[in-house]
Tab-separated table of N, CA and C and ligand atoms in Angstrom:
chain	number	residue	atom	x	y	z
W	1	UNK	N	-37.792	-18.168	-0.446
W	1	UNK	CA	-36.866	-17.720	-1.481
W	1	UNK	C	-35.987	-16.592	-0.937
W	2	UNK	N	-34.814	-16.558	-1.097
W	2	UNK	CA	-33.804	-15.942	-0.721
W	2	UNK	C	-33.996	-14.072	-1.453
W	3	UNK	N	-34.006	-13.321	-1.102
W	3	UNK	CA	-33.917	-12.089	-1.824
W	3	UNK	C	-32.763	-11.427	-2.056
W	4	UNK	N	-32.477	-10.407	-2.109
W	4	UNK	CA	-31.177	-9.837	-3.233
W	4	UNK	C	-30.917	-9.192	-1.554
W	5	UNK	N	-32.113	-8.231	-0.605
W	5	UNK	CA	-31.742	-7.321	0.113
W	5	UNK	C	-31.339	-8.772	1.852
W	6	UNK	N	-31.441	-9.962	1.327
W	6	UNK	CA	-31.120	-10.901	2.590
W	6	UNK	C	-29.689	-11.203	2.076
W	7	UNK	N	-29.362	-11.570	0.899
W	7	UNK	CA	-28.127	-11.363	0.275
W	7	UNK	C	-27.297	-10.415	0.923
W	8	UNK	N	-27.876	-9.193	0.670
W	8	UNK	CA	-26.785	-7.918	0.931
W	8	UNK	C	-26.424	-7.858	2.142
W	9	UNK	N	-27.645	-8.020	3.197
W	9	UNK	CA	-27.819	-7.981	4.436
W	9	UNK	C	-26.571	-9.038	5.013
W	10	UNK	N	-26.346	-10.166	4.627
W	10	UNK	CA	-25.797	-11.183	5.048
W	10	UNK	C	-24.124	-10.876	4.692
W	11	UNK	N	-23.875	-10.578	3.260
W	11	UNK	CA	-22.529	-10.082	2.827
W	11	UNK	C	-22.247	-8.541	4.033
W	12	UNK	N	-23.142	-7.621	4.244
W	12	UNK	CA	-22.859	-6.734	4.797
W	12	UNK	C	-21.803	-7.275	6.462
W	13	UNK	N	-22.768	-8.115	6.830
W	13	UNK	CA	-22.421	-9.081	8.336
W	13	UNK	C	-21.465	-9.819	8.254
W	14	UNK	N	-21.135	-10.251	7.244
W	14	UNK	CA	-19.465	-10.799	7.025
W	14	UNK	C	-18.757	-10.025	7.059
W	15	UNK	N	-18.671	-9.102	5.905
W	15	UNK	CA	-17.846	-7.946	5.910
W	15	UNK	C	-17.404	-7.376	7.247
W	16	UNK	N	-18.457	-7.294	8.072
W	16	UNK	CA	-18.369	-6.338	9.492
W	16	UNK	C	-17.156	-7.204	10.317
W	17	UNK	N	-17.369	-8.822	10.160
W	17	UNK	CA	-16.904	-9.230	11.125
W	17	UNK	C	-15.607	-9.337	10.611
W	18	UNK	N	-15.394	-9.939	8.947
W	18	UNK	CA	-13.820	-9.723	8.081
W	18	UNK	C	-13.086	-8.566	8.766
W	19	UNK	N	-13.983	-7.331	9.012
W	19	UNK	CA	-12.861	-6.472	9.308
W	19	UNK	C	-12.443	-6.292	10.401
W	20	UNK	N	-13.193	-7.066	11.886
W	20	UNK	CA	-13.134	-6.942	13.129
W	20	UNK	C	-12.001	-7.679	12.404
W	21	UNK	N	-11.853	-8.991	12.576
W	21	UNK	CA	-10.986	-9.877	12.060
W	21	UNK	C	-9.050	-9.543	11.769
W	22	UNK	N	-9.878	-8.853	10.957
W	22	UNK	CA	-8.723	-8.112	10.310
W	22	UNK	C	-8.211	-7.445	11.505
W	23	UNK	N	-8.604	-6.680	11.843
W	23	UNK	CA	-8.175	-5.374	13.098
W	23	UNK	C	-7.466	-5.771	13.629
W	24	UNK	N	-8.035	-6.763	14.305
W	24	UNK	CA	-7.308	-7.613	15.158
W	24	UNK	C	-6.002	-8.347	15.006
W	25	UNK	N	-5.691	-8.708	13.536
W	25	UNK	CA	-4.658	-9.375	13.404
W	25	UNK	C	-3.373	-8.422	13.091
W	26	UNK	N	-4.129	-7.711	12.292
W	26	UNK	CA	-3.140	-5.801	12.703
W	26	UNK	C	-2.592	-5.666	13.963
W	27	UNK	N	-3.673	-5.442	15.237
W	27	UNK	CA	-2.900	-5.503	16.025
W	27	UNK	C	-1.886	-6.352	17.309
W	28	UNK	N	-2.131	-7.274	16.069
W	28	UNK	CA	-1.089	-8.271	16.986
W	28	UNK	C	0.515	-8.412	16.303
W	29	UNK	N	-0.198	-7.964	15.006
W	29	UNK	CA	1.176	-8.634	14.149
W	29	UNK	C	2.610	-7.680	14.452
W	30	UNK	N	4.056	-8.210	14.228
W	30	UNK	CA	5.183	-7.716	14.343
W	30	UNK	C	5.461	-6.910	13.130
W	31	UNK	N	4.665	-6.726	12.112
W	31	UNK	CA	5.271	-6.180	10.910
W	31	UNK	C	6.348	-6.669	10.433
W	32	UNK	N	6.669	-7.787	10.329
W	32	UNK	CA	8.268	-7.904	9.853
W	32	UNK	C	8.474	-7.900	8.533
W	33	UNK	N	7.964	-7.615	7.361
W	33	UNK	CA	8.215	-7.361	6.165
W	33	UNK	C	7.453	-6.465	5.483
W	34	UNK	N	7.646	-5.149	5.362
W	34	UNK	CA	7.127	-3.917	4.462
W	34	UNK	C	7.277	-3.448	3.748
W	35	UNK	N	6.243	-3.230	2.714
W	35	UNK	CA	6.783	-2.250	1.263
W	35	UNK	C	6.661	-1.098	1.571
W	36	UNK	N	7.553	-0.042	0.729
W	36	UNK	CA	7.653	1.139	0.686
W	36	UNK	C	7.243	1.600	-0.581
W	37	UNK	N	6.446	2.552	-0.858
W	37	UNK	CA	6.079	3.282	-2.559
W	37	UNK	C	6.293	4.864	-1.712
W	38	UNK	N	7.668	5.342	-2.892
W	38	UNK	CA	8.332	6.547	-2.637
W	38	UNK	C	6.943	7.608	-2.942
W	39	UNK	N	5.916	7.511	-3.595
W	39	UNK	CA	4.667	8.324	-3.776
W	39	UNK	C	5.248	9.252	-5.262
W	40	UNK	N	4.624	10.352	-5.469
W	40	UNK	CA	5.019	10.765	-6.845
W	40	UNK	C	4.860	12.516	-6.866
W	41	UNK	N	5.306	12.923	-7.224
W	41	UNK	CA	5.298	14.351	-7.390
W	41	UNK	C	5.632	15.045	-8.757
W	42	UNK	N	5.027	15.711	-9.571
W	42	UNK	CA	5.250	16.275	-10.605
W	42	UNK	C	4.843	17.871	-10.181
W	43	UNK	N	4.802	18.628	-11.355
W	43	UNK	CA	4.165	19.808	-11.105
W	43	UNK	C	2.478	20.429	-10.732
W	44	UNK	N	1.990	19.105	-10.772
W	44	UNK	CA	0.339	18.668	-10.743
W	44	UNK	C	0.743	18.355	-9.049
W	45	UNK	N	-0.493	17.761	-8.225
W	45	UNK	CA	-0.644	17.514	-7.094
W	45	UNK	C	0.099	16.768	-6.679
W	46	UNK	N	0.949	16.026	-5.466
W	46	UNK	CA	1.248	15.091	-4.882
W	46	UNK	C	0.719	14.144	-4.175
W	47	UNK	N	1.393	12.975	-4.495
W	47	UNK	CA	1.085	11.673	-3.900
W	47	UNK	C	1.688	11.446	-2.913
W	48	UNK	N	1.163	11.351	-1.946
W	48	UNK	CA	2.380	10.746	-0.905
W	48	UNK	C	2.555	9.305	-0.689
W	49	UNK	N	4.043	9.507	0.011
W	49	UNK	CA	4.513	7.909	-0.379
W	49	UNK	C	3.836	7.007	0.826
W	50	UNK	N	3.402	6.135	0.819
W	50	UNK	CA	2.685	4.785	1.468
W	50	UNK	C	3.704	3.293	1.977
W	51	UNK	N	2.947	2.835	2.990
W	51	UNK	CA	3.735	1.267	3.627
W	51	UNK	C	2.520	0.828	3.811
W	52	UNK	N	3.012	-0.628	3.584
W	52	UNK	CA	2.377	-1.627	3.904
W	52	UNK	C	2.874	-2.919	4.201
W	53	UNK	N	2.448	-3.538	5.310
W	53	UNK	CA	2.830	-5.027	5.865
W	53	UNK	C	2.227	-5.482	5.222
W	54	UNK	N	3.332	-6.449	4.612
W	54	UNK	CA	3.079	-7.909	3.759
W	54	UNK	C	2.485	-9.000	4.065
W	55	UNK	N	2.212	-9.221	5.459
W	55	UNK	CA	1.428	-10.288	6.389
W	55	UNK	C	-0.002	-9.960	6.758
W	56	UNK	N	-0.386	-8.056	7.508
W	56	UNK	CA	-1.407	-7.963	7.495
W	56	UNK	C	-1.823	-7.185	7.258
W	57	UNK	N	-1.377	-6.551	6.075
W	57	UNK	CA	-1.921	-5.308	5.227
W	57	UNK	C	-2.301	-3.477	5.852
W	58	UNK	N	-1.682	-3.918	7.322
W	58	UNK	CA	-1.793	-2.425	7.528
W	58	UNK	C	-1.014	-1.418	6.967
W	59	UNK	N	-1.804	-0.303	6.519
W	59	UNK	CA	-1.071	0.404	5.361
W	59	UNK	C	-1.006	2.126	6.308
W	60	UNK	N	0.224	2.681	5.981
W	60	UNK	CA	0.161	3.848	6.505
W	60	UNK	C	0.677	5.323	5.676
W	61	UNK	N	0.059	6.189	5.566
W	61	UNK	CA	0.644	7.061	4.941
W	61	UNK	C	1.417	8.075	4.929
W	62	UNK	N	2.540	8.393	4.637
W	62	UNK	CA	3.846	9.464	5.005
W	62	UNK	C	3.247	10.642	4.392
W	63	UNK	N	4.062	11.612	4.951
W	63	UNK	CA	3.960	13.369	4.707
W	63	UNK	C	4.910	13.522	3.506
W	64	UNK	N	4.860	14.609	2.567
W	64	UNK	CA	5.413	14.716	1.277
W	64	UNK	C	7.344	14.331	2.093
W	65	UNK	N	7.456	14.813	3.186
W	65	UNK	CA	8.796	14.683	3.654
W	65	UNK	C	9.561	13.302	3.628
W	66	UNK	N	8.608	12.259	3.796
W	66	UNK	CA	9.269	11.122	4.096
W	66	UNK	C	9.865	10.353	2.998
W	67	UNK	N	10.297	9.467	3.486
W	67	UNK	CA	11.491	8.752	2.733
W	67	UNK	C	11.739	7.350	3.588
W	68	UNK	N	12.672	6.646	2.713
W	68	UNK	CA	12.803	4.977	3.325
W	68	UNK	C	13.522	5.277	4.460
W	69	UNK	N	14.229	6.485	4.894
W	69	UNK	CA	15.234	7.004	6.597
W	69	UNK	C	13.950	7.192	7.495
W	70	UNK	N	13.706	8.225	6.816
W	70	UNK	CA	13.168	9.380	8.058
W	70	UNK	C	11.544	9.372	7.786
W	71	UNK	N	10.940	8.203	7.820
W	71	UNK	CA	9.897	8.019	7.466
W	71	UNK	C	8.578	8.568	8.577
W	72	UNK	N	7.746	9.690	8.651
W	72	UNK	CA	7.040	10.695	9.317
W	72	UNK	C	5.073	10.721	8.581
W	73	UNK	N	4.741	9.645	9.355
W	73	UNK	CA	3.273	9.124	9.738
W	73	UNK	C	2.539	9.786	9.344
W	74	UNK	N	2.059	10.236	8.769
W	74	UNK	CA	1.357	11.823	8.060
W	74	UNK	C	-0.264	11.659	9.349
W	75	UNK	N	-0.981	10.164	9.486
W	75	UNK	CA	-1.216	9.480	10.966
W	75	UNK	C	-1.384	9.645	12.428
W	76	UNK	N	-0.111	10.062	12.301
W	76	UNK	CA	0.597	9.906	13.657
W	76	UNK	C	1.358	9.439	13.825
W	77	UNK	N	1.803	8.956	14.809
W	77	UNK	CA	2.602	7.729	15.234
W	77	UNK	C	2.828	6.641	14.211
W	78	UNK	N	4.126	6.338	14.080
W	78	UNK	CA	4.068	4.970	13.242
W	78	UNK	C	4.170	4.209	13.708
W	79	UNK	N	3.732	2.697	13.011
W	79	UNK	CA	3.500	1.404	13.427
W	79	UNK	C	4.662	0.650	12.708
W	80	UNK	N	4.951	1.359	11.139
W	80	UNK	CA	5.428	0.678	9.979
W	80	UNK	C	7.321	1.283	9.753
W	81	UNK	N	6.782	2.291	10.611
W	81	UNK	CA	8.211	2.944	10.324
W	81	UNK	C	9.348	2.680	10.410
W	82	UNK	N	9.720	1.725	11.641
W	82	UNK	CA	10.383	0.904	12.118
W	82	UNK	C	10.805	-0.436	11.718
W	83	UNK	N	9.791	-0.528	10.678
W	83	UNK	CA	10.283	-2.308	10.205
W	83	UNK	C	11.605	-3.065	10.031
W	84	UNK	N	12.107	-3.926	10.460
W	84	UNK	CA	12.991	-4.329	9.605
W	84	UNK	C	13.719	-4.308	8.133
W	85	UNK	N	12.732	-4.704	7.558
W	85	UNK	CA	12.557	-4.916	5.965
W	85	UNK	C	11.890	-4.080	5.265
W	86	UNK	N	12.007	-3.394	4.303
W	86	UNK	CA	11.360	-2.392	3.581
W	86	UNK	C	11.940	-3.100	2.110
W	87	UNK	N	11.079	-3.467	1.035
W	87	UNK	CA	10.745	-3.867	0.020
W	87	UNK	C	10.585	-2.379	-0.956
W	88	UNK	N	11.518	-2.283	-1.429
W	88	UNK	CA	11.078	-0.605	-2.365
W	88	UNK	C	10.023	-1.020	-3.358
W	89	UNK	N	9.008	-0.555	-3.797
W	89	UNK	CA	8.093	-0.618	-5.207
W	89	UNK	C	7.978	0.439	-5.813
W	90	UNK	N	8.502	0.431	-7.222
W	90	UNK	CA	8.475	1.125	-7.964
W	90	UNK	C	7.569	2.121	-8.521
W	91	UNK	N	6.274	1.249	-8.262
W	91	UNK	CA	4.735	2.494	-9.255
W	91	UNK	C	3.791	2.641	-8.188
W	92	UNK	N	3.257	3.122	-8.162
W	92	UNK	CA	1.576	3.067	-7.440
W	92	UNK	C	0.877	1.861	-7.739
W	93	UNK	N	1.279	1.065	-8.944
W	93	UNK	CA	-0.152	-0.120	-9.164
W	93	UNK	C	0.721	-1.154	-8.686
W	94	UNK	N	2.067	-1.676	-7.896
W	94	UNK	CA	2.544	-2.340	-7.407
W	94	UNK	C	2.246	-1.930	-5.755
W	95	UNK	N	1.829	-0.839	-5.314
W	95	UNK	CA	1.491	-0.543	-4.106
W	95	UNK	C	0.051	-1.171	-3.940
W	96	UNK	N	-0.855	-0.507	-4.808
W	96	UNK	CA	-2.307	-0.688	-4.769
W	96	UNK	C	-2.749	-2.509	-5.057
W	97	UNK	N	-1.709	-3.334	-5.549
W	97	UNK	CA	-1.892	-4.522	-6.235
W	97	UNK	C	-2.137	-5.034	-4.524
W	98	UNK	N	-1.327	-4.794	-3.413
W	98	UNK	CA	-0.811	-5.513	-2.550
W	98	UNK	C	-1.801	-5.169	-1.272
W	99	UNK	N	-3.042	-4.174	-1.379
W	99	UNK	CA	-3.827	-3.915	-0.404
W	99	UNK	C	-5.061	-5.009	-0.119
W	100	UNK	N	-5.331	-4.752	0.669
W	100	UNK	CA	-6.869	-5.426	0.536
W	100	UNK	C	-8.215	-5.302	0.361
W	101	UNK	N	-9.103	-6.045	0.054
W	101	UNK	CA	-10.026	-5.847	-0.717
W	101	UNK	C	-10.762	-4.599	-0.013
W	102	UNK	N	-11.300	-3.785	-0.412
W	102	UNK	CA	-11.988	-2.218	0.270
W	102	UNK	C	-12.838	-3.074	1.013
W	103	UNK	N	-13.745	-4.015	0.800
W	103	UNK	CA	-14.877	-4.232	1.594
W	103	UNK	C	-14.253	-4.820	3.004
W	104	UNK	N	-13.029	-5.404	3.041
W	104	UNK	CA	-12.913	-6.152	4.469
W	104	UNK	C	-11.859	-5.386	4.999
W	105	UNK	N	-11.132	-3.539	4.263
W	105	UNK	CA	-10.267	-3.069	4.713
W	105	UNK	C	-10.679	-2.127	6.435
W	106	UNK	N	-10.469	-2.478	7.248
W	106	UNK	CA	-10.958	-1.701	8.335
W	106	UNK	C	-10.295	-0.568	8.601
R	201	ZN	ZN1	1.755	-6.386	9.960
């Protein structure tokens, strides 16, 4: 009989390899189509604004400075900065809609 902790054990070992998986296709891909979410600022804390490739979900996050020009890796180095295509999105739950699932995000 199968148990709950051979279950977990087994989902855990997918997961591991989903995200090798993943990694990998990150770093092959050209990025050629990215969203931009300008992030949000009120008088409360800031959000900073976020990218993400539409093909393989690598997501990167900007410094309160950046913008769809002068876009600055909060990271490091960007991967996303450069894209061709930048897709503007309007809210945070049009950013967050488009990530991937936490368990296979590496
Ligand atoms: Zn990509």
């Amino acid at each position: 009989m199968t148990t709950v902790l051979q279950i977990e054990r087994r989902f855990r070992r997918i997961a591991a390899q989903a995200k090798e998986q993943v990694r990998a296709l990150q770093e092959a891909c050209p990025h050629p189509e990215v969203a931009h979410w300008r992030g949000y600022h009120s008088s409360g804390t800031p959000t900073n604004p976020r990218r993400i490739c539409l093909q393989c979900k690598l997501e990167e996050r900007g410094s309160w400075w950046s913008n769809e020009i002068g876009w600055r890796c909060e990271e490091g180095d960007t991967k996303l900065g450069g894209a061709p295509f930048l897709r503007p999105l309007d809210d945070a739950e049009d950013f967050y809609a488009l990530r991937l699932p936490q368990d296979i995000d590496p």
